[in-house]
Each structure stands twice: as C-alpha cells, then as structure tokens.
C-alpha cells in the first residue's frame, strides 16, 4: 500500500494511503496537508490507482466539506504546470474544457475573445 508524508510545522509523519481512505470513509474531514499529501502521492506514483479509486468512492459517499473541496482544488492546481501570464498588459482569460464529444465552443470562443483585445493563452 502507498504511503504519504505529511509535513506539519517542524516535523513530518508518514501515513498510509489506507489510513486516509479509512478516515474519509468514516466521515472525518481531511486536513489541507492530508489532501495535499494524497494528491502528491498519487501524482508521484506512490499511491496506486486502486487506492485513489477507493478514496474517491469514500469522498463520493461521505462528501467533502467546503474547506476540503477548496484544499483539493488547490492541491490539484499545484500538482501541474501553470502558465505565467503576469507579463501580459491585456486582461487574461481562459476557456478550457474537459473535452468530450460535441465540444465546439472553444474553437469559436477563443478567437472571439482575442478579437475583443483579451489575451487567450
């Protein structure tokens, strides 16, 4: 089973992914550090997909607090590469999609926004 390291203040502790799955399964809220460690563990290949699936099932059944949802969004955002648009003097906008069949809005919307003077990376 995968394990994740949680850094808190001056020290760190190591928890197994199973402990975080059980905590969520049992209806407890996960901390920002626990969620971040889980995302980093999965992204880094230390937590296998079947444990991530079990965690997602526990989240689906038990739900997440508003704080947990925010922590998860932040952890996922920080796990990937980001595009720095700070050099732009024009307003920067983004139209992204999860893809799928029938997504034809991006093709027309990006040039339309650019024609209005917006930066569309």
C-alpha positions in Angstrom: 0.0 0.0 0.0 1.2 3.5 -0.7 2.2 6.0 1.9 2.4 9.7 2.0 4.5 12.0 4.1 2.7 14.9 5.9 4.8 17.8 6.9 3.4 19.8 9.8 5.4 22.6 11.3 8.8 21.4 12.4 8.3 17.7 11.8 6.7 15.2 9.5 4.8 12.0 9.9 4.1 9.2 7.4 0.6 7.9 6.9 -0.5 5.1 4.7 -3.0 5.9 2.0 -5.2 3.3 3.6 -5.4 5.5 6.8 -6.5 8.5 4.8 -9.1 6.3 2.9 -10.4 5.0 6.2 -10.5 8.4 7.8 -12.7 9.8 4.9 -14.7 6.5 4.8 -15.5 7.0 8.5 -16.8 10.5 7.9 -13.9 12.6 9.1 -12.7 15.7 7.4 -9.2 15.6 6.0 -6.8 18.5 6.6 -5.2 20.6 3.9 -1.9 18.7 4.5 -3.6 15.3 4.2 -5.3 16.2 1.0 -2.1 17.7 -0.5 -0.1 14.6 0.5 -2.7 12.3 -1.1 -2.7 14.2 -4.3 1.1 14.5 -4.4 1.4 10.8 -3.5 -0.9 9.8 -6.4 0.7 12.2 -8.8 4.2 10.9 -7.8 3.2 7.3 -8.3 3.4 6.3 -4.6 -0.3 5.8 -4.3 -1.7 3.2 -6.8 -4.8 3.9 -8.9 -7.0 1.4 -6.9 -6.3 3.3 -3.7 -7.1 6.6 -5.3 -10.4 5.0 -6.6 -11.2 3.8 -3.0 -10.5 7.3 -1.7 -12.8 8.8 -4.4 -15.5 6.4 -3.5 -15.3 7.4 0.1 -15.5 11.1 -0.9 -18.5 10.4 -3.1 -20.3 8.5 -0.4 -19.3 10.8 2.6 -19.0 14.1 0.7 -16.4 16.8 1.4 -16.6 19.9 3.5 -16.3 23.2 1.7 -12.8 23.5 3.1 -11.8 20.1 1.9 -13.1 20.9 -1.6 -11.0 24.1 -1.6 -8.0 22.2 -0.4 -8.4 19.5 -3.1 -8.8 22.1 -5.8 -5.6 23.9 -4.6 -3.7 20.6 -4.4 -4.7 19.6 -7.9 -3.8 23.0 -9.2 -0.4 22.9 -7.6 0.3 19.4 -8.9 0.5 20.5 -12.5 2.4 23.0 -14.6 1.0 26.5 -14.8 1.3 29.2 -17.4 2.6 32.6 -16.2 0.7 35.4 -17.8 2.0 38.1 -15.5 3.9 39.8 -18.4 0.6 40.5 -20.2 -0.7 44.0 -20.1 -4.1 42.9 -21.5 -6.7 41.1 -19.4 -6.0 37.3 -19.5 -8.9 34.9 -19.9 -9.1 31.2 -20.1 -11.7 29.0 -21.7 -10.9 25.4 -21.0 -12.9 22.2 -21.3 -12.9 18.7 -20.1 -13.2 17.7 -23.7 -15.6 15.1 -24.9 -17.9 14.7 -27.7 -19.5 17.8 -29.1 -17.3 20.5 -27.5 -17.3 23.0 -30.3 -17.4 26.2 -28.2 -13.7 26.6 -27.6 -12.9 26.8 -31.4 -15.1 29.8 -31.8 -14.8 31.5 -28.4 -11.0 31.8 -28.2 -10.7 33.9 -31.4 -13.8 35.9 -30.5 -12.2 36.8 -27.1 -8.9 37.7 -28.8 -10.7 40.0 -31.2 -12.0 41.9 -28.2 -8.5 42.6 -27.0 -8.3 39.8 -24.4 -5.2 37.6 -24.1 -6.3 33.9 -24.6 -3.2 31.7 -23.9 
